[in-house]
mmCIF file with all atom_site columns, C-alpha atoms in Angstrom:
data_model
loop_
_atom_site.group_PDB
_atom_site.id
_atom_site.type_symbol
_atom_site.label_atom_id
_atom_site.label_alt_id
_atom_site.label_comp_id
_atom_site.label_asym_id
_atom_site.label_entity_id
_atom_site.label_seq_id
_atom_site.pdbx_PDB_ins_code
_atom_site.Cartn_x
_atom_site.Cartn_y
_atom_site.Cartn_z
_atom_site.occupancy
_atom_site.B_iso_or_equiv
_atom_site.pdbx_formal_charge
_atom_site.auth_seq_id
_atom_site.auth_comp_id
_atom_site.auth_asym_id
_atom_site.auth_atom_id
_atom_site.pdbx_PDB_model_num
ATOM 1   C CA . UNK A 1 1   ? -3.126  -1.256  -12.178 1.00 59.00 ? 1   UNK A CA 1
ATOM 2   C CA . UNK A 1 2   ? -3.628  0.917   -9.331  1.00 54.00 ? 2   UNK A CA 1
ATOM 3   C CA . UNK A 1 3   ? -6.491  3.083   -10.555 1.00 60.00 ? 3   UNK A CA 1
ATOM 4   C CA . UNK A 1 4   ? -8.469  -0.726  -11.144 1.00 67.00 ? 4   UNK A CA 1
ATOM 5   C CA . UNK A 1 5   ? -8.215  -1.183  -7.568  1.00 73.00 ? 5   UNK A CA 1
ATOM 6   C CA . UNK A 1 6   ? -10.029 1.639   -6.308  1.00 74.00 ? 6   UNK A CA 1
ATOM 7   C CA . UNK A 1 7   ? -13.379 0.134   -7.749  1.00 81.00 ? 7   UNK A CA 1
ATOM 8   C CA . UNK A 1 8   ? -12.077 -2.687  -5.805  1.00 85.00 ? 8   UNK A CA 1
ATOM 9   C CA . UNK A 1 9   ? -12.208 -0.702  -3.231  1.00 86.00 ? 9   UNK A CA 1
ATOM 10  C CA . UNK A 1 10  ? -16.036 0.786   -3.646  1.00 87.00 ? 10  UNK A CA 1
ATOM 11  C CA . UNK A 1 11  ? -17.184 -3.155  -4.430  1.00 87.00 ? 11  UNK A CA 1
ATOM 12  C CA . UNK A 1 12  ? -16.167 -4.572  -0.975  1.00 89.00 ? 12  UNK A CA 1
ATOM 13  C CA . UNK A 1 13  ? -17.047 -1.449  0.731   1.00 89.00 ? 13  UNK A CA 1
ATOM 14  C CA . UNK A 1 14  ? -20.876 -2.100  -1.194  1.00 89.00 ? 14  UNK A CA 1
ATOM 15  C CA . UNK A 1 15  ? -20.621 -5.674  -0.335  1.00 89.00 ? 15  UNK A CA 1
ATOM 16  C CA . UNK A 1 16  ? -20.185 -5.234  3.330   1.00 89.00 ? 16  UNK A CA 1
ATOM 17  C CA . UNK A 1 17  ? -22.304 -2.433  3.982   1.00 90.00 ? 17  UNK A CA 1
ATOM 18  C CA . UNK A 1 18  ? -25.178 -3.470  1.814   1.00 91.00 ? 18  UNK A CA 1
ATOM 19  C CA . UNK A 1 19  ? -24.583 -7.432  2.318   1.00 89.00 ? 19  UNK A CA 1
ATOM 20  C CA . UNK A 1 20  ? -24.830 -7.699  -1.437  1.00 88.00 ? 20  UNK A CA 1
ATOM 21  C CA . UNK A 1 21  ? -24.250 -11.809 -2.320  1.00 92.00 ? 21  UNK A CA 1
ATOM 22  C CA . UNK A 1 22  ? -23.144 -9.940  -6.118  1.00 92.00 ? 22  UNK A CA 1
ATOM 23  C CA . UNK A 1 23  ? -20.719 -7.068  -5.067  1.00 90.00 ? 23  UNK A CA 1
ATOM 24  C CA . UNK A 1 24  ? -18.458 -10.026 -2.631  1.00 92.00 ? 24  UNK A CA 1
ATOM 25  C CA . UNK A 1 25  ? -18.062 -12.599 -5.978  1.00 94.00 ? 25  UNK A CA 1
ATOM 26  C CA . UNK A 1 26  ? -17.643 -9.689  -7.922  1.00 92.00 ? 26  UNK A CA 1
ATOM 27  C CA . UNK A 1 27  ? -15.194 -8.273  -5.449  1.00 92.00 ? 27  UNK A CA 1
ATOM 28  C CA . UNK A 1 28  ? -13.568 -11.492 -4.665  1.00 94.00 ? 28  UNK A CA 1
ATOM 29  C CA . UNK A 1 29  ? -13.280 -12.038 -8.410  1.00 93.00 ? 29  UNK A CA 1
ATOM 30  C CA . UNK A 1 30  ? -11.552 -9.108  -9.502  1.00 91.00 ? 30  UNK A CA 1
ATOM 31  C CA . UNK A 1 31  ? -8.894  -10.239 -6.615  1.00 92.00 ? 31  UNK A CA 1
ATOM 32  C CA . UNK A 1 32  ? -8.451  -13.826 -8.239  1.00 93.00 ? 32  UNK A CA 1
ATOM 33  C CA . UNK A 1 33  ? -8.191  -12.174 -11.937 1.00 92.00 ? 33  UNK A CA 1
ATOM 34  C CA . UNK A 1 34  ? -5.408  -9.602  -10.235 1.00 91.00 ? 34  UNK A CA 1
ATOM 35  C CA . UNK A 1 35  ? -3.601  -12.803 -8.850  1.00 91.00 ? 35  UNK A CA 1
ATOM 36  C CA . UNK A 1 36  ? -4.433  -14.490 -12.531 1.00 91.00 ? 36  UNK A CA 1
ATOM 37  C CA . UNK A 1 37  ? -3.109  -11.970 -15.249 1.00 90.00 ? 37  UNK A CA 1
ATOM 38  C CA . UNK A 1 38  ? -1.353  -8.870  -13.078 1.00 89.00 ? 38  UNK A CA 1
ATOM 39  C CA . UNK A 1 39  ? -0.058  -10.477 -10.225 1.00 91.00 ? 39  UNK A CA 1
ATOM 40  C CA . UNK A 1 40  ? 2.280   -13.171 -9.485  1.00 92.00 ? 40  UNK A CA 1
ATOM 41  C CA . UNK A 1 41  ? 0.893   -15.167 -6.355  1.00 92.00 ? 41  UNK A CA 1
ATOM 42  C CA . UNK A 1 42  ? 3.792   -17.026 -5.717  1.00 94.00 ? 42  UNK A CA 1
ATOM 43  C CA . UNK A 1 43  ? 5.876   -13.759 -5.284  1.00 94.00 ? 43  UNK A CA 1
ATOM 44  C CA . UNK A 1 44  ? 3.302   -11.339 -5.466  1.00 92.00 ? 44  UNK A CA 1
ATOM 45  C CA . UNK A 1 45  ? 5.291   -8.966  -7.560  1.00 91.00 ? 45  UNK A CA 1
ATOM 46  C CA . UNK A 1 46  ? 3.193   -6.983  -10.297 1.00 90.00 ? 46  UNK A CA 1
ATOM 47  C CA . UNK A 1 47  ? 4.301   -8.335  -13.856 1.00 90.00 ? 47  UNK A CA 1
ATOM 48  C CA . UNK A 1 48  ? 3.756   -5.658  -15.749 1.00 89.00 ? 48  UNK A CA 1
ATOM 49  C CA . UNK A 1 49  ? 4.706   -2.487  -13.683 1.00 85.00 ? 49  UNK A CA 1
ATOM 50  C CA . UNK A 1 50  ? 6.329   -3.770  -10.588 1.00 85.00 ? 50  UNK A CA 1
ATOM 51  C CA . UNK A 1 51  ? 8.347   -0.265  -10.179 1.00 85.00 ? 51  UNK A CA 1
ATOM 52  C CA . UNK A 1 52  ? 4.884   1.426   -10.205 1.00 84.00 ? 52  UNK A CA 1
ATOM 53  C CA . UNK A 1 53  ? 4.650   1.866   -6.447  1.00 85.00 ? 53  UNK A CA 1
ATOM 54  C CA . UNK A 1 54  ? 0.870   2.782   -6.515  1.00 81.00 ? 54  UNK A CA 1
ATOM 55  C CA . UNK A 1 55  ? 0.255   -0.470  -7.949  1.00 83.00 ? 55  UNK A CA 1
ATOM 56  C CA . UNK A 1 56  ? 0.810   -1.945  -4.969  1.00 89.00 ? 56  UNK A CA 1
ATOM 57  C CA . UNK A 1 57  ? -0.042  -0.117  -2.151  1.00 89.00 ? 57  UNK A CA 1
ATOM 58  C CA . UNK A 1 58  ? -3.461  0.534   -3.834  1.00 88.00 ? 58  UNK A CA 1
ATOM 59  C CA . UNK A 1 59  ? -3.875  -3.415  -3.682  1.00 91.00 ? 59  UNK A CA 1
ATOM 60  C CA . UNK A 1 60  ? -2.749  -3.672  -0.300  1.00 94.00 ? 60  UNK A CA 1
ATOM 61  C CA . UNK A 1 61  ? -5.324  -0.767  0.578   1.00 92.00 ? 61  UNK A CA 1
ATOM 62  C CA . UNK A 1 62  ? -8.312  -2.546  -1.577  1.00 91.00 ? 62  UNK A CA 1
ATOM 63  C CA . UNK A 1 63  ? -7.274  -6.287  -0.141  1.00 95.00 ? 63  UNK A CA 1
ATOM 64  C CA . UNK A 1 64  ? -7.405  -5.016  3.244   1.00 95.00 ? 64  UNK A CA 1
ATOM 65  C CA . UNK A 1 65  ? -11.060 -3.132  2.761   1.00 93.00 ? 65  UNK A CA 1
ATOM 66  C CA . UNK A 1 66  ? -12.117 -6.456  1.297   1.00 94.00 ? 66  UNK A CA 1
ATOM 67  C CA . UNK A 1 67  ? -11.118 -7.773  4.200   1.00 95.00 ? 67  UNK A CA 1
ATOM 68  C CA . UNK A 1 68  ? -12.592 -5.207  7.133   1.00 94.00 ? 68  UNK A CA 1
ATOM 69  C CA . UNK A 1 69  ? -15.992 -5.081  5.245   1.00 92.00 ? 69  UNK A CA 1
ATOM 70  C CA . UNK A 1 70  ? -16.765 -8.864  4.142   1.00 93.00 ? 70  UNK A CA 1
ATOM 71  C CA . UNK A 1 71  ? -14.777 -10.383 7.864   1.00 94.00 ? 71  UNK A CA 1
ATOM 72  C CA . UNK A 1 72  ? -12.475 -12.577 5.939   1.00 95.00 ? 72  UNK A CA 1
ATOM 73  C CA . UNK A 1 73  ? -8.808  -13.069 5.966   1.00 96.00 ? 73  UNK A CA 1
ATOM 74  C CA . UNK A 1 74  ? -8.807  -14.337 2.427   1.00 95.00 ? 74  UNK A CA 1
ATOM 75  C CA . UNK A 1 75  ? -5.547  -13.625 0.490   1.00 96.00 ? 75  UNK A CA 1
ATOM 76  C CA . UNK A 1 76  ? -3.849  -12.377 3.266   1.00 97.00 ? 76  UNK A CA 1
ATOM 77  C CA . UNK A 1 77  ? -0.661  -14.400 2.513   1.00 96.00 ? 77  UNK A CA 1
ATOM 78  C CA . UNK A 1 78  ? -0.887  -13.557 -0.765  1.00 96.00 ? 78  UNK A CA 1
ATOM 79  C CA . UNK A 1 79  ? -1.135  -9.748  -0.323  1.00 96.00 ? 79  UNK A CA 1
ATOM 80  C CA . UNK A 1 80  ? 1.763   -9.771  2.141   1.00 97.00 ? 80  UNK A CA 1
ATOM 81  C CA . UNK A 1 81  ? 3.795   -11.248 -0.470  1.00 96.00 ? 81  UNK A CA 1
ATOM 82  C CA . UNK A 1 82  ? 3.057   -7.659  -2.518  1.00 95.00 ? 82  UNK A CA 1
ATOM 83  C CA . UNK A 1 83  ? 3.546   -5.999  0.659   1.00 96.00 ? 83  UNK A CA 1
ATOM 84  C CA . UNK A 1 84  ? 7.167   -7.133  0.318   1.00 97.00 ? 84  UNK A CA 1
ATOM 85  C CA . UNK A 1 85  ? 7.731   -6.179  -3.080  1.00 94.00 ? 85  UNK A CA 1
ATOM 86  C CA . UNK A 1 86  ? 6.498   -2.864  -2.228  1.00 94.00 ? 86  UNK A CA 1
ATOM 87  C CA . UNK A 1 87  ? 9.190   -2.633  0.299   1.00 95.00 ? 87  UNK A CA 1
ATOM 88  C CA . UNK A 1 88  ? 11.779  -3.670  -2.213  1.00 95.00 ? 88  UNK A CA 1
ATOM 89  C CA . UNK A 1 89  ? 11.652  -0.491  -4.260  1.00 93.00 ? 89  UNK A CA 1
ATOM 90  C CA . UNK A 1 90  ? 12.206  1.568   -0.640  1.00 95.00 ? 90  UNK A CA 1
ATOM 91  C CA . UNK A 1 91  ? 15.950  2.413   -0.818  1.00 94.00 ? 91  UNK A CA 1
ATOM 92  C CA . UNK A 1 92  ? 18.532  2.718   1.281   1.00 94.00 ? 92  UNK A CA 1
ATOM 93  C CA . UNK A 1 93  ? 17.639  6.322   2.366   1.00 92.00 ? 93  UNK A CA 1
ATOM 94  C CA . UNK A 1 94  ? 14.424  5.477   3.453   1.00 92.00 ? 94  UNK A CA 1
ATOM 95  C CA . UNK A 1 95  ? 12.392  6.805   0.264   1.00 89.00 ? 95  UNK A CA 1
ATOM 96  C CA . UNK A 1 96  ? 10.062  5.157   -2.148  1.00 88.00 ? 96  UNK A CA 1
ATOM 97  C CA . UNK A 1 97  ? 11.643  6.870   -5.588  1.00 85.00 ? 97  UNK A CA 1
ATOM 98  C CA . UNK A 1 98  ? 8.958   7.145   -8.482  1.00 79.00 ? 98  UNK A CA 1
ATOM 99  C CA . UNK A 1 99  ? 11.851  7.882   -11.115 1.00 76.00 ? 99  UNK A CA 1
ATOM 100 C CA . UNK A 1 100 ? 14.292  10.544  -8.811  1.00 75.00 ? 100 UNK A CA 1
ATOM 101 C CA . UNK A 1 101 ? 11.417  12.100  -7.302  1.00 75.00 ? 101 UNK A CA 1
ATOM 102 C CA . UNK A 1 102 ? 11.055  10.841  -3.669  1.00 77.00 ? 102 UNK A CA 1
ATOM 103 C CA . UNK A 1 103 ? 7.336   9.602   -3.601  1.00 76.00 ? 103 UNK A CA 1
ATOM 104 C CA . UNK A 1 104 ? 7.365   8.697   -0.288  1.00 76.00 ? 104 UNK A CA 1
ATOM 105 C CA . UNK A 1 105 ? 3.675   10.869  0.464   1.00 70.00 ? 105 UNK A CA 1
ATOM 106 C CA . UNK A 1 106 ? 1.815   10.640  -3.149  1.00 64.00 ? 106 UNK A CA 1
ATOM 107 C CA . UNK A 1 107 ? 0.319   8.023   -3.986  1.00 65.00 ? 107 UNK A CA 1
ATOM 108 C CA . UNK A 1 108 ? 1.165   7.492   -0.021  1.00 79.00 ? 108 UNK A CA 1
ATOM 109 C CA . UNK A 1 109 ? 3.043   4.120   -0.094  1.00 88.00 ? 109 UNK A CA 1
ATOM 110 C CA . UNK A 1 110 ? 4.071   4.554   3.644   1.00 90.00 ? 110 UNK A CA 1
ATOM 111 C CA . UNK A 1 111 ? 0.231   5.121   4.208   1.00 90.00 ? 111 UNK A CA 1
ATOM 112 C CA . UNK A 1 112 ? -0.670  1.730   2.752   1.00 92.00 ? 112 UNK A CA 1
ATOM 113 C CA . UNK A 1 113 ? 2.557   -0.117  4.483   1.00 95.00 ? 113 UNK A CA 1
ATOM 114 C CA . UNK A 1 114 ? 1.371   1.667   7.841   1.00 95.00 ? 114 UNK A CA 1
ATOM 115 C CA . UNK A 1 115 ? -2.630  0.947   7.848   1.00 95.00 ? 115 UNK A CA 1
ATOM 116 C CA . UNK A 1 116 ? -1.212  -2.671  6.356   1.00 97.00 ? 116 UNK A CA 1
ATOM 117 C CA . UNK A 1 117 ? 0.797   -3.020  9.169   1.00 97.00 ? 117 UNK A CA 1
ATOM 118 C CA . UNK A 1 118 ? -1.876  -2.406  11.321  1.00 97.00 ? 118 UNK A CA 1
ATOM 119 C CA . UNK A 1 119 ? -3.992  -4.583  9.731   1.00 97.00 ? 119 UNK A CA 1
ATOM 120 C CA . UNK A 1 120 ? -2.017  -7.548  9.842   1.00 98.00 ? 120 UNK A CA 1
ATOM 121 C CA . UNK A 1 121 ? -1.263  -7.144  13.477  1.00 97.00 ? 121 UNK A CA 1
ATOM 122 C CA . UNK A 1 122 ? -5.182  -7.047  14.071  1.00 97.00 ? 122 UNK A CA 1
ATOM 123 C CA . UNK A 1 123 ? -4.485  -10.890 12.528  1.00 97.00 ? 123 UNK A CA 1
ATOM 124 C CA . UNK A 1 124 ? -2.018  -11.678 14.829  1.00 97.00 ? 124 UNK A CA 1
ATOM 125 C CA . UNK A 1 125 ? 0.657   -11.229 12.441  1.00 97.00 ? 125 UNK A CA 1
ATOM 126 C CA . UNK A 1 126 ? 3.321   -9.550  14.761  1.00 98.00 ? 126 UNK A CA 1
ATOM 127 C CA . UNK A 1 127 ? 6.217   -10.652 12.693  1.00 98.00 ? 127 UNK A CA 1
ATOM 128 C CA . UNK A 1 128 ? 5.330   -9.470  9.397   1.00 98.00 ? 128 UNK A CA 1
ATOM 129 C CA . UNK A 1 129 ? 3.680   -6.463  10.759  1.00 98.00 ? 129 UNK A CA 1
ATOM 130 C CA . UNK A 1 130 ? 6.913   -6.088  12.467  1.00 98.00 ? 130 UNK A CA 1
ATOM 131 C CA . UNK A 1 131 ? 8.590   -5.755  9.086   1.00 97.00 ? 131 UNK A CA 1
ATOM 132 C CA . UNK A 1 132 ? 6.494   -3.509  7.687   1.00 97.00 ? 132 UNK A CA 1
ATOM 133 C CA . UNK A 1 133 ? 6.612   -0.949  10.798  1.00 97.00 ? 133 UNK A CA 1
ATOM 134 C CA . UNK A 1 134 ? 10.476  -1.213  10.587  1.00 97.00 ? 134 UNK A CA 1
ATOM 135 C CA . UNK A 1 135 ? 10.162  -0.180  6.694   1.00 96.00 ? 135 UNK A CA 1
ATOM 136 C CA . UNK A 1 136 ? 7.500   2.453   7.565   1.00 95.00 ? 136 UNK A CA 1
ATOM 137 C CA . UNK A 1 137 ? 9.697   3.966   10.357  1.00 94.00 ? 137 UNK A CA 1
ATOM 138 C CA . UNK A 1 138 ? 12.711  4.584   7.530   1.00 94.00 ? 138 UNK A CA 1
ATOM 139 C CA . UNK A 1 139 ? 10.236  6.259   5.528   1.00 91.00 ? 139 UNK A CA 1
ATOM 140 C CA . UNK A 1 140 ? 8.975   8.425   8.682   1.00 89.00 ? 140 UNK A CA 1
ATOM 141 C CA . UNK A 1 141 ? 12.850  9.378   9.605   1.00 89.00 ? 141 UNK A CA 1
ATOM 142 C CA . UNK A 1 142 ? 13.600  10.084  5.911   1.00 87.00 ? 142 UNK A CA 1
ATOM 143 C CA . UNK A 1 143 ? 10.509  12.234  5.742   1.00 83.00 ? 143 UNK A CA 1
ATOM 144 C CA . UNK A 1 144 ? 11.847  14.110  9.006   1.00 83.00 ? 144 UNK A CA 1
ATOM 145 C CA . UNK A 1 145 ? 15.705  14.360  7.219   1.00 82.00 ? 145 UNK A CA 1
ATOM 146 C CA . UNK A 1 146 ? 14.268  15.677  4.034   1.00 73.00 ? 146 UNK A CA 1
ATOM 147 C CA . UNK A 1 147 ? 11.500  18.043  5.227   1.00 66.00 ? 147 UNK A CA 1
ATOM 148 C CA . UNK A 1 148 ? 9.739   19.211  2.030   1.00 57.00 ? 148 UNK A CA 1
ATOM 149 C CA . UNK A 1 149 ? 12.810  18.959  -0.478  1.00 56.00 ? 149 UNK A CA 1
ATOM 150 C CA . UNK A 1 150 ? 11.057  16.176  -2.117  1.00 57.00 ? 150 UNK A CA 1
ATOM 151 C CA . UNK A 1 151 ? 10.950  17.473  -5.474  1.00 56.00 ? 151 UNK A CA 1
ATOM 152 C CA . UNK A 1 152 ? 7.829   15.679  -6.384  1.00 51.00 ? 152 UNK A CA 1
ATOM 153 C CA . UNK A 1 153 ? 5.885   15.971  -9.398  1.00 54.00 ? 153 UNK A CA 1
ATOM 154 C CA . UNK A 1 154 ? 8.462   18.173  -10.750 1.00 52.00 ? 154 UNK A CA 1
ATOM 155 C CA . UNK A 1 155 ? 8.337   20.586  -7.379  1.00 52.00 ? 155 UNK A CA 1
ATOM 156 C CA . UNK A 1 156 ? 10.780  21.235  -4.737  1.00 51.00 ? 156 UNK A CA 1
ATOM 157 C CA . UNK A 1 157 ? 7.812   21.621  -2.282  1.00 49.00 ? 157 UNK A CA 1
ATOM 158 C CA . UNK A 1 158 ? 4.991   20.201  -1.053  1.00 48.00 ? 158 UNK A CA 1
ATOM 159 C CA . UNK A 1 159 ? 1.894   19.718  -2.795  1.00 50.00 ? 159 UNK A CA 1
ATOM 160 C CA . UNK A 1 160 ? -1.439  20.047  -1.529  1.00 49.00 ? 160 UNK A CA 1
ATOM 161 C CA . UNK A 1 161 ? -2.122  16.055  -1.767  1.00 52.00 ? 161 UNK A CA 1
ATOM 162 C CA . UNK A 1 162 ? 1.336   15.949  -0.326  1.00 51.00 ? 162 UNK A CA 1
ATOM 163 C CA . UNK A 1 163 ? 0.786   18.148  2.677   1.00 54.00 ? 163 UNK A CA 1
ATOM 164 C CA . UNK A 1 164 ? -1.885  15.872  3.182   1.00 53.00 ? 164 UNK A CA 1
ATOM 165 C CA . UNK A 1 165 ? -0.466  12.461  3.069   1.00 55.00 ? 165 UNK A CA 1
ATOM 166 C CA . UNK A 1 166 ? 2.179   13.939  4.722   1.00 56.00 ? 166 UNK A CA 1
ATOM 167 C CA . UNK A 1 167 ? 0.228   15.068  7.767   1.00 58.00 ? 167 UNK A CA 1
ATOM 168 C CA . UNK A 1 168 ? -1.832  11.544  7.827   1.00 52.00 ? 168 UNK A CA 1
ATOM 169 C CA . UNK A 1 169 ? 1.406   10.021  7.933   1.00 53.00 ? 169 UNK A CA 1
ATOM 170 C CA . UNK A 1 170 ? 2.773   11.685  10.841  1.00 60.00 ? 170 UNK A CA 1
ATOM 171 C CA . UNK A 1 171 ? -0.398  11.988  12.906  1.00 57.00 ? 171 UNK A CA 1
ATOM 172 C CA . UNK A 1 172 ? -0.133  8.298   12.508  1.00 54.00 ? 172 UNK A CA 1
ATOM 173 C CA . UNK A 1 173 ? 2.836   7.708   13.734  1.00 56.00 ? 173 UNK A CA 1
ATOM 174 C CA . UNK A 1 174 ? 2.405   10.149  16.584  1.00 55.00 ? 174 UNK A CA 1
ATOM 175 C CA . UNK A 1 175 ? 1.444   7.348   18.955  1.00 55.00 ? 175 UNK A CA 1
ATOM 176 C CA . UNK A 1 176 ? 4.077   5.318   18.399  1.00 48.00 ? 176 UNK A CA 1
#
């Protein structure tokens, strides 16, 4: 699950910086166990809690750290494959939904789809970062049409981890 992958996370971060030969097989195999018993490769859709939306942009965040620290491209196909299932619980309005709360700024799936995006175009992936810029830039117009009537967590305002993700978010796409 999503909370797994933020010791993902610290491992590759450990591996690059310290150039630790243990943290990168560790690291790489906690990625081949995800592939192995939570996701499937050939789809890359979580088994067991595919509508939890944190359980894949906290992948795509971890995958692409392992990537930035350790200079690999390793499972890059495979992540983009989750990329797209995280894109196929955005809806028609633009919104990532956790239940009927729009969850579009916790757990920040837009986040992870933009600095994805981002990523793979640093790979020369134009086309797929393509489609994840075109599902970020819903996201970004819903997040304009609904303001902060999100209704998350059980509010009709923004939170304080909101107001953040919310303001990464839109700094972000300020240059674009």
């Amino acid at each position: 699950n999503a909370e797994s992958c933020l010791g993902l996370s610290t491992l590759a971060q450990a591996a690059g910086l310290l150039g630790d030969t243990l943290c990168r097989e560790t690291a790489h195999a906690i990625i081949e166990d995800a592939y192995l018993h939570h996701f499937d490769r050939a789809t890359g859709r979580h088994r067991a809690g595919h509508d939890r939306l944190q359980n894949y942009g906290s992948f795509l965040d971890a995958i692409r750290i392992y990537h930035q620290r350790l200079g690999t491209t390793e499972f890059l196909a495979d992540a983009q494959r989750s990329a797209r299932q995280l894109m196929s619980l955005q809806h028609r309005d633009g919104n990532f939904y956790n239940h009927h709360n729009i969850y579009n700024n916790v757990i920040h799936p837009v986040k992870s789809l933009f600095d994805w995006g981002q990523h793979l175009r640093a790979h020369g992936q134009t086309a797929d970062a393509d489609e994840i810029f075109a599902s970020v830039e819903k996201a970004y117009r819903a997040m304009a049409r609904f303001g902060d009537d999100t209704q998350t967590e059980g509010s009709d305002h923004f939170e304080d981890g909101m107001t953040a993700c919310s303001g990464y978010q839109i700094a972000s796409l300020w240059p674009h």
